[in-house]
């Protein structure tokens, strides 16, 4: 389904927020948008057909300029191939999200690109159609199709996605009085590498435990039950395998939990670590987590983000 757009628009800039993939208990299916940082993409109509990347600026410069190898370029190529709008699209990408940080940078570029490109089309695409096009871009970066960064960056908030070919997207209510602390140590961890180390098999008891935790976490969010959220926000499958990739992870988590976190785990593929805390405890947790990374030899950036459901949007 499409709706009439502001046709004739020559250029549009969109912002797409960073995101926390997995949110500990929903590997590849649950994600949370983060307002503090994000990527911006400007799309311009061109007479020449096809998709071209004009420039990449900001926090990451050494990304591919060839559209088919760039997450934003590939996502917009997917739109152009399907819609055939009768004009080409040139993209300028302004990266706010560091490379290999576990904050959904490749997804945010793809999402901002499809939202900006959509504003140029005579008929707007639905959010679900934009999600599918952005997924083509994400696959270029991470070598696999996963939606836990794309969906929250596009829709906003805590987002569960069920299905890949025909994704069902659900925004999950979030408890009031809780903030998300994010601490990004200055190191790069490629998603492809963090996926390669995962064992293909999981024990039945871990599946049962993780299933209960995902269900418990979602039920806790729907019923505003902080005790249940705290019991459930615990990854028993992926975190135990990936924690060794992040120097100081155990001490960072310990600092967050000692400060009163409901839960603390790896953001996406890492190395960023996130924790959910009652608002009044967030600063203490942030300081403890930063200090723990420093003790492990890593300086870091940290953000305290409110739980808000703002997804990608056209800003200019
Ligand atoms: N769900 C993905 C992973 C997110 O953990 O590999 C990557 O950012």
Short mmCIF file of C-alpha atoms and ligand atoms in Angstrom, two decimals:
data_model
loop_
_atom_site.label_atom_id
_atom_site.label_comp_id
_atom_site.label_asym_id
_atom_site.label_seq_id
_atom_site.Cartn_x
_atom_site.Cartn_y
_atom_site.Cartn_z
CA UNK A 1 0.00 0.00 0.00
CA UNK A 2 1.21 3.52 -0.77
CA UNK A 3 -0.05 6.97 0.15
CA UNK A 4 0.29 10.20 -1.78
CA UNK A 5 3.49 12.05 -0.96
CA UNK A 6 4.83 15.56 -1.35
CA UNK A 7 5.76 14.74 -4.95
CA UNK A 8 8.28 16.95 -6.65
CA UNK A 9 10.49 17.18 -3.60
CA UNK A 10 14.12 17.33 -4.77
CA UNK A 11 15.90 16.53 -1.53
CA UNK A 12 15.19 15.25 1.98
CA UNK A 13 17.29 14.57 5.09
CA UNK A 14 16.28 11.88 7.59
CA UNK A 15 17.59 10.97 11.06
CA UNK A 16 17.55 7.38 12.31
CA UNK A 17 18.40 6.60 15.94
CA UNK A 18 20.96 4.11 17.20
CA UNK A 19 19.61 0.93 18.75
CA UNK A 20 20.35 -1.81 21.27
CA UNK A 21 19.99 -5.15 19.49
CA UNK A 22 18.83 -8.29 21.28
CA UNK A 23 18.06 -6.39 24.54
CA UNK A 24 19.70 -9.41 26.21
CA UNK A 25 16.85 -11.88 25.81
CA UNK A 26 15.64 -11.53 22.21
CA UNK A 27 18.57 -12.51 20.00
CA UNK A 28 17.94 -11.07 16.51
CA UNK A 29 14.26 -10.30 17.25
CA UNK A 30 14.10 -7.64 19.99
CA UNK A 31 15.62 -4.16 19.88
CA UNK A 32 15.42 -0.75 21.51
CA UNK A 33 15.93 2.65 19.87
CA UNK A 34 18.30 5.11 21.55
CA UNK A 35 17.73 8.81 20.96
CA UNK A 36 21.13 10.10 22.08
CA UNK A 37 22.92 9.31 18.82
CA UNK A 38 22.04 8.35 15.27
CA UNK A 39 22.86 8.69 11.58
CA UNK A 40 21.63 11.30 9.09
CA UNK A 41 21.18 10.68 5.39
CA UNK A 42 20.29 13.23 2.70
CA UNK A 43 18.71 11.89 -0.50
CA UNK A 44 18.67 14.03 -3.66
CA UNK A 45 16.99 13.39 -6.97
CA UNK A 46 19.32 13.05 -9.92
CA UNK A 47 18.63 12.94 -13.63
CA UNK A 48 20.96 9.96 -14.05
CA UNK A 49 19.21 6.75 -13.03
CA UNK A 50 20.45 4.50 -10.22
CA UNK A 51 21.85 5.14 -6.76
CA UNK A 52 25.10 6.95 -6.01
CA UNK A 53 26.85 7.77 -2.72
CA UNK A 54 28.12 11.36 -2.96
CA UNK A 55 29.93 11.54 0.41
CA UNK A 56 30.29 10.00 3.86
CA UNK A 57 31.01 12.33 6.77
CA UNK A 58 31.05 12.14 10.58
CA UNK A 59 32.18 9.40 12.98
CA UNK A 60 33.05 6.81 10.31
CA UNK A 61 34.69 7.68 6.99
CA UNK A 62 36.12 4.45 5.60
CA UNK A 63 32.86 2.90 4.42
CA UNK A 64 32.31 1.70 0.85
CA UNK A 65 31.23 4.39 -1.61
CA UNK A 66 29.98 1.78 -4.09
CA UNK A 67 26.21 1.80 -3.54
CA UNK A 68 25.78 -1.98 -3.74
CA UNK A 69 28.35 -2.52 -0.96
CA UNK A 70 27.08 0.27 1.30
CA UNK A 71 24.16 -0.39 3.68
CA UNK A 72 22.40 2.87 2.84
CA UNK A 73 23.11 2.51 -0.88
CA UNK A 74 21.93 -1.10 -1.05
CA UNK A 75 18.72 -0.30 0.82
CA UNK A 76 17.84 2.55 -1.57
CA UNK A 77 18.81 0.42 -4.58
CA UNK A 78 16.19 -2.05 -3.38
CA UNK A 79 13.56 0.73 -3.47
CA UNK A 80 14.64 2.01 -6.88
CA UNK A 81 14.68 -1.50 -8.38
CA UNK A 82 11.14 -2.14 -7.18
CA UNK A 83 9.52 1.29 -7.64
CA UNK A 84 11.40 2.50 -10.76
CA UNK A 85 10.68 6.15 -9.86
CA UNK A 86 12.00 7.56 -13.14
CA UNK A 87 14.89 9.41 -11.49
CA UNK A 88 18.12 8.48 -9.74
CA UNK A 89 19.00 9.10 -6.08
CA UNK A 90 22.23 10.48 -4.67
CA UNK A 91 22.95 9.92 -0.96
CA UNK A 92 25.09 11.82 1.51
CA UNK A 93 25.63 9.90 4.73
CA UNK A 94 26.53 11.61 8.01
CA UNK A 95 27.56 8.95 10.53
CA UNK A 96 26.85 9.73 14.17
CA UNK A 97 27.24 6.11 15.32
CA UNK A 98 30.76 4.68 15.66
CA UNK A 99 31.72 1.68 13.53
CA UNK A 100 31.54 -1.77 15.13
CA UNK A 101 30.09 -0.36 18.35
CA UNK A 102 27.05 -2.59 18.80
CA UNK A 103 24.77 0.42 18.51
CA UNK A 104 23.15 -0.48 15.20
CA UNK A 105 25.14 1.88 12.98
CA UNK A 106 24.68 -0.05 9.75
CA UNK A 107 20.95 -0.37 10.42
CA UNK A 108 20.59 3.34 11.20
CA UNK A 109 22.26 4.32 7.91
CA UNK A 110 20.00 1.98 5.96
CA UNK A 111 16.90 3.22 7.80
CA UNK A 112 17.74 6.92 7.44
CA UNK A 113 18.42 6.32 3.73
CA UNK A 114 15.09 4.63 3.00
CA UNK A 115 13.17 7.25 5.00
CA UNK A 116 14.90 10.09 3.12
CA UNK A 117 14.45 8.38 -0.27
CA UNK A 118 10.81 7.69 0.52
CA UNK A 119 10.20 11.44 0.91
CA UNK A 120 11.20 11.88 -2.76
CA UNK A 121 8.76 9.31 -4.13
CA UNK A 122 5.42 10.40 -5.61
CA UNK A 123 3.68 7.74 -3.47
CA UNK A 124 4.97 7.03 0.06
CA UNK A 125 5.79 3.46 0.94
CA UNK A 126 4.45 1.92 4.15
CA UNK A 127 6.69 1.51 7.19
CA UNK A 128 6.65 -2.24 6.62
CA UNK A 129 7.84 -1.81 3.02
CA UNK A 130 10.61 0.51 4.23
CA UNK A 131 11.60 -2.12 6.80
CA UNK A 132 12.02 -4.74 4.08
CA UNK A 133 14.11 -2.44 1.89
CA UNK A 134 16.31 -1.46 4.85
CA UNK A 135 16.83 -5.17 5.62
CA UNK A 136 18.60 -5.53 2.24
CA UNK A 137 21.04 -2.87 3.38
CA UNK A 138 21.67 -4.44 6.79
CA UNK A 139 22.46 -7.77 5.15
CA UNK A 140 25.38 -6.15 3.27
CA UNK A 141 27.03 -5.09 6.53
CA UNK A 142 26.53 -8.01 8.84
CA UNK A 143 26.35 -10.91 6.39
CA UNK A 144 22.96 -11.98 7.69
CA UNK A 145 19.41 -10.69 7.77
CA UNK A 146 18.45 -9.69 11.27
CA UNK A 147 15.87 -7.08 12.16
CA UNK A 148 16.55 -6.24 15.78
CA UNK A 149 18.34 -2.99 14.89
CA UNK A 150 16.39 -2.04 11.74
CA UNK A 151 12.93 -2.32 13.32
CA UNK A 152 13.51 -0.16 16.44
CA UNK A 153 15.49 2.41 14.46
CA UNK A 154 12.60 2.73 11.98
CA UNK A 155 9.58 2.35 14.27
CA UNK A 156 11.04 3.62 17.56
CA UNK A 157 10.96 2.22 21.09
CA UNK A 158 11.21 -1.38 22.25
CA UNK A 159 10.31 -3.44 19.19
CA UNK A 160 9.70 -7.16 18.74
CA UNK A 161 9.80 -8.51 15.18
CA UNK A 162 8.36 -11.93 14.40
CA UNK A 163 9.21 -13.36 10.97
CA UNK A 164 11.76 -12.31 8.37
CA UNK A 165 10.08 -12.71 4.96
CA UNK A 166 6.80 -11.31 6.30
CA UNK A 167 7.83 -9.47 9.44
CA UNK A 168 5.26 -8.72 12.14
CA UNK A 169 6.41 -5.70 14.10
CA UNK A 170 5.15 -4.96 17.62
CA UNK A 171 6.08 -1.97 19.73
CA UNK A 172 6.23 -3.11 23.35
CA UNK A 173 5.25 -0.70 26.14
CA UNK A 174 8.15 0.37 28.33
CA UNK A 175 8.04 0.95 32.08
CA UNK A 176 8.00 4.57 33.31
CA UNK A 177 10.78 5.69 35.65
CA UNK A 178 13.44 3.55 33.93
CA UNK A 179 16.42 4.78 31.90
CA UNK A 180 18.89 2.92 29.72
CA UNK A 181 22.60 3.46 30.36
CA UNK A 182 24.93 2.76 27.43
CA UNK A 183 28.70 2.62 27.73
CA UNK A 184 30.74 2.32 24.55
CA UNK A 185 34.39 1.36 25.12
CA UNK A 186 36.77 2.62 22.47
CA UNK A 187 37.31 -0.55 20.51
CA UNK A 188 35.80 -2.00 17.34
CA UNK A 189 34.02 -5.33 17.29
CA UNK A 190 32.76 -6.46 13.89
CA UNK A 191 29.28 -7.99 14.00
CA UNK A 192 30.39 -10.66 11.52
CA UNK A 193 33.15 -11.76 13.93
CA UNK A 194 30.89 -11.70 16.98
CA UNK A 195 28.41 -13.90 15.10
CA UNK A 196 31.07 -16.33 13.86
CA UNK A 197 32.03 -17.40 17.39
CA UNK A 198 28.48 -18.45 18.33
CA UNK A 199 27.95 -22.18 18.65
CA UNK A 200 25.25 -23.52 16.31
CA UNK A 201 23.75 -25.77 19.00
CA UNK A 202 22.08 -24.79 22.25
CA UNK A 203 21.10 -27.08 25.10
CA UNK A 204 17.42 -27.69 25.72
CA UNK A 205 17.69 -26.36 29.28
CA UNK A 206 19.17 -23.08 28.02
CA UNK A 207 16.41 -22.75 25.42
CA UNK A 208 13.81 -23.21 28.15
CA UNK A 209 15.52 -20.70 30.41
CA UNK A 210 15.95 -18.10 27.65
CA UNK A 211 12.36 -18.60 26.44
CA UNK A 212 11.10 -17.98 29.96
CA UNK A 213 13.28 -14.88 30.23
CA UNK A 214 12.04 -13.39 26.94
CA UNK A 215 8.43 -14.10 27.85
CA UNK A 216 8.96 -12.82 31.39
CA UNK A 217 10.64 -9.64 30.17
CA UNK A 218 7.83 -8.87 27.71
CA UNK A 219 5.16 -9.70 30.29
CA UNK A 220 6.95 -7.45 32.78
CA UNK A 221 6.95 -4.61 30.24
CA UNK A 222 3.24 -5.06 29.45
CA UNK A 223 2.29 -5.12 33.15
CA UNK A 224 4.89 -2.60 34.39
CA UNK A 225 6.30 -5.23 36.75
CA UNK A 226 9.86 -4.10 37.50
CA UNK A 227 10.53 -7.13 39.68
CA UNK A 228 9.70 -9.50 36.80
CA UNK A 229 11.73 -7.38 34.36
CA UNK A 230 14.68 -7.62 36.74
CA UNK A 231 14.29 -11.40 37.08
CA UNK A 232 14.07 -11.88 33.32
CA UNK A 233 16.53 -9.43 31.75
CA UNK A 234 19.21 -12.11 31.65
CA UNK A 235 20.80 -13.64 28.55
CA UNK A 236 21.85 -17.23 29.24
CA UNK A 237 22.78 -18.14 25.63
CA UNK A 238 24.62 -15.38 23.74
CA UNK A 239 26.25 -13.25 26.47
CA UNK A 240 28.17 -16.18 28.03
CA UNK A 241 29.76 -16.83 24.61
CA UNK A 242 30.50 -13.20 23.69
CA UNK A 243 31.58 -11.73 27.03
CA UNK A 244 35.21 -12.79 26.40
CA UNK A 245 35.34 -10.45 23.38
CA UNK A 246 34.88 -7.39 25.63
CA UNK A 247 37.75 -6.63 28.05
CA UNK A 248 36.38 -5.89 31.52
CA UNK A 249 32.83 -7.01 30.70
CA UNK A 250 32.26 -8.91 33.95
CA UNK A 251 33.41 -5.95 36.07
CA UNK A 252 31.31 -3.51 34.01
CA UNK A 253 28.22 -5.65 34.51
CA UNK A 254 29.02 -6.06 38.19
CA UNK A 255 29.23 -2.24 38.53
CA UNK A 256 25.82 -1.80 36.89
CA UNK A 257 24.17 -4.49 39.02
CA UNK A 258 25.76 -3.11 42.21
CA UNK A 259 24.25 0.28 41.36
CA UNK A 260 20.78 -1.30 41.20
CA UNK A 261 20.37 -2.27 37.53
CA UNK A 262 17.35 -4.35 36.55
CA UNK A 263 19.67 -6.05 34.05
CA UNK A 264 22.89 -5.44 32.14
CA UNK A 265 24.17 -7.10 28.97
CA UNK A 266 25.88 -6.60 25.63
CA UNK A 267 24.27 -4.14 23.22
CA UNK A 268 23.84 -6.01 19.95
CA UNK A 269 27.11 -7.69 19.02
CA UNK A 270 29.05 -5.37 21.37
CA UNK A 271 31.32 -3.96 22.62
CA UNK A 272 28.81 -1.39 23.98
CA UNK A 273 27.24 -2.57 27.23
CA UNK A 274 23.74 -1.44 28.25
CA UNK A 275 21.81 -1.54 31.51
CA UNK A 276 18.24 -0.69 32.51
CA UNK A 277 17.99 1.23 35.77
CA UNK A 278 15.49 3.13 37.88
CA UNK A 279 16.14 6.71 36.77
CA UNK A 280 17.65 7.89 40.07
CA UNK A 281 20.30 5.13 39.92
CA UNK A 282 21.39 5.68 36.32
CA UNK A 283 24.24 8.16 36.92
CA UNK A 284 25.86 6.02 39.58
CA UNK A 285 25.70 2.99 37.30
CA UNK A 286 27.13 4.92 34.36
CA UNK A 287 30.07 6.16 36.45
CA UNK A 288 30.79 2.67 37.79
CA UNK A 289 30.61 1.11 34.32
CA UNK A 290 32.95 3.74 32.83
CA UNK A 291 35.40 3.22 35.73
CA UNK A 292 35.33 -0.55 35.22
CA UNK A 293 36.17 -0.19 31.53
CA UNK A 294 38.97 2.21 32.45
CA UNK A 295 40.36 -0.35 34.89
CA UNK A 296 40.44 -2.78 31.95
CA UNK A 297 42.40 -0.25 29.88
CA UNK A 298 39.53 1.17 27.83
CA UNK A 299 38.24 4.74 27.73
CA UNK A 300 34.58 5.00 26.81
CA UNK A 301 31.64 7.22 25.85
CA UNK A 302 28.48 6.93 27.91
CA UNK A 303 24.86 7.97 27.50
CA UNK A 304 21.80 7.88 29.73
CA UNK A 305 18.81 7.49 27.44
CA UNK A 306 15.15 7.79 28.36
CA UNK A 307 12.93 5.00 27.07
CA UNK A 308 11.09 6.78 24.26
CA UNK A 309 9.42 5.47 21.16
CA UNK A 310 10.75 7.88 18.51
CA UNK A 311 11.78 6.21 15.30
CA UNK A 312 13.41 7.56 12.15
CA UNK A 313 11.99 10.76 10.68
CA UNK A 314 12.51 13.36 7.99
CA UNK A 315 14.20 16.37 9.60
CA UNK A 316 14.72 18.63 6.60
N1 LIG B 1 21.35 -9.39 16.77
C1 LIG B 1 22.60 -9.01 16.17
C2 LIG B 1 23.72 -9.76 16.89
C3 LIG B 1 22.78 -7.55 16.35
O1 LIG B 1 23.70 -9.78 18.12
O2 LIG B 1 24.57 -10.32 16.21
C4 LIG B 1 24.02 -7.02 15.71
O3 LIG B 1 24.11 -5.63 15.99
#
